[in-house]
Amino acid sequence: MTNLLAHQQWHGKIFDGQWIDGGGDTVESLEPATGEVLGVIGTATAADIDRAAHIASAAQPAWAATIGQARASVIRKAAQILEAERAEVERWLIREGGSVPGKAAFEVDLVIAELWEASALPTQPFGHLLPASQEGRTSIGRRVPLGVVGVISPWNFPLLLAMRAVAPALALGNGVVLKPDVQTAISGGAVIAELFTSAGLPEGLLHVLAGDAEPGQALCESPSIAMVSFTGSTAVGRQVGATAGRTLKRVSLELGGNNALIVLDDADLDAASSAGAWGSFLHQGQVCMTAGRHIVLESVADQYLDLLAKRAAVLPVGDPNTGDVALGPLINARQIANVDRIVQGTKAAGAEIRAGGTYEGLFYQPTVLAGVTSDMPAFREEIFGPVAPVVIVKDEDEAVRSANDSEYGLVAAIQTGSVERGERIADRLRTGIVHINDQTLNNDAYAPFGGTGASGNGARFGTQSSWDEFTTWQWRTSRPAAQTFPF
């Protein structure tokens, strides 16, 4: 990159305020579309995590004492640098993560919004003047930083899903140790390190250490880490929650989803099928908010299926760096194998493939499955691939039961000609997010974001939620002079 990464100081390194050798192996960053090596990153060991946490702990008190305007200025500067360097950042997202250009641009837009929203936090009121219970005593409740926040981020939206925790945590006076996924450790790690270094963040507050299970475990166990913010699979999230809980850390879990798109009999089916295709196929379906189950009333099911399958059949699939495509590659061979296992297992159980169902290399064709029932793999599992399973139901009540028939509870969407009807259904859905006459993939930096059940432990992200996540209350009282007591 022209300014951020062109110097290659990150090559084979981890970031501890400066780029240094990590204790782990070096790992090649591969372009999933071609297999080309894009760069080499260093990985961290448990000892690296422990050292970084101690350095951040030592640096954090001075940062917390820095006036809010100065902290806000650093965050704003990072947003301005990203805006100036966005073309190269988008190119990394395309090549390292398999994003199509539109998705990469959308992700950068979202990250810039996250930075601007975070920059407003340090100058907001951070406490309350409480009623005095005794004459002459001043009583206040004030928000104070937690200390050092550990962030474990995934590969699918690597820059956004790291920054939505890193930026507010820093803005509110914390230090941060970030562990990005090794598959996108440049676009989701090195970019962040260079952004904040260029923005003037004091050294020692931010650490970027890629790696797999060992450094992740160390983050959860370190006594110097006050909180762990994890975004990833439900299976790993359960382990993170259990490990962090043993050390009484605060833990934020934003996990998987098996999200329902409900299509009612009064819906605009052309718009609904467009929402369904976008919701299932954006970024090859590798999004926790993907529409994983299309629940359609039987009176309009045939027409909806026909429209959805036609949309899927004409979507071009290929290398997003060289072609004008709607879908790029899946992230790796393991992911392709899992998607195809679910598709073929669902077909074997009696469903019909109406579009797609094939792949070449890491490129999976957008797939529509008809006749999916609740006992089939495509209904029960989070697919994380470009697959739209269609479930036919008789009426609204069955639609609600089907949508709620999942351990997940992240997001749902409802397509209907009546907002009032949509609102009534939304009241009955067990999800953290509901969109009416929209698709499932929505994100606003200022909105509460998070799910229930196997999708996580609540709305952990969004401007106002950041105060709850990355600070804690301190009650403080004072008197002009000491007083005596009965003994």
JSON list of N, CA, C and O in Angstrom, two decimals, residues 483-487:
[
{"chain": "A", "resi": 483, "resn": "GLN", "atom": "N", "xyz": [-15.76, 12.88, 58.96]},
{"chain": "A", "resi": 483, "resn": "GLN", "atom": "CA", "xyz": [-16.67, 12.93, 60.10]},
{"chain": "A", "resi": 483, "resn": "GLN", "atom": "C", "xyz": [-16.44, 11.70, 60.96]},
{"chain": "A", "resi": 483, "resn": "GLN", "atom": "O", "xyz": [-15.84, 10.71, 60.53]},
{"chain": "A", "resi": 484, "resn": "THR", "atom": "N", "xyz": [-16.90, 11.76, 62.20]},
{"chain": "A", "resi": 484, "resn": "THR", "atom": "CA", "xyz": [-16.79, 10.62, 63.10]},
{"chain": "A", "resi": 484, "resn": "THR", "atom": "C", "xyz": [-18.05, 9.77, 63.04]},
{"chain": "A", "resi": 484, "resn": "THR", "atom": "O", "xyz": [-19.10, 10.22, 62.55]},
{"chain": "A", "resi": 485, "resn": "PHE", "atom": "N", "xyz": [-17.94, 8.55, 63.55]},
{"chain": "A", "resi": 485, "resn": "PHE", "atom": "CA", "xyz": [-19.05, 7.60, 63.54]},
{"chain": "A", "resi": 485, "resn": "PHE", "atom": "C", "xyz": [-19.26, 7.06, 64.95]},
{"chain": "A", "resi": 485, "resn": "PHE", "atom": "O", "xyz": [-18.47, 7.33, 65.87]},
{"chain": "A", "resi": 486, "resn": "PRO", "atom": "N", "xyz": [-20.33, 6.31, 65.19]},
{"chain": "A", "resi": 486, "resn": "PRO", "atom": "CA", "xyz": [-20.66, 5.88, 66.56]},
{"chain": "A", "resi": 486, "resn": "PRO", "atom": "C", "xyz": [-19.54, 5.12, 67.25]},
{"chain": "A", "resi": 486, "resn": "PRO", "atom": "O", "xyz": [-19.47, 5.10, 68.49]},
{"chain": "A", "resi": 487, "resn": "PHE", "atom": "N", "xyz": [-18.68, 4.45, 66.56]},
{"chain": "A", "resi": 487, "resn": "PHE", "atom": "CA", "xyz": [-17.54, 3.78, 67.23]},
{"chain": "A", "resi": 487, "resn": "PHE", "atom": "C", "xyz": [-16.36, 3.73, 66.26]},
{"chain": "A", "resi": 487, "resn": "PHE", "atom": "O", "xyz": [-16.45, 4.09, 65.12]}
]
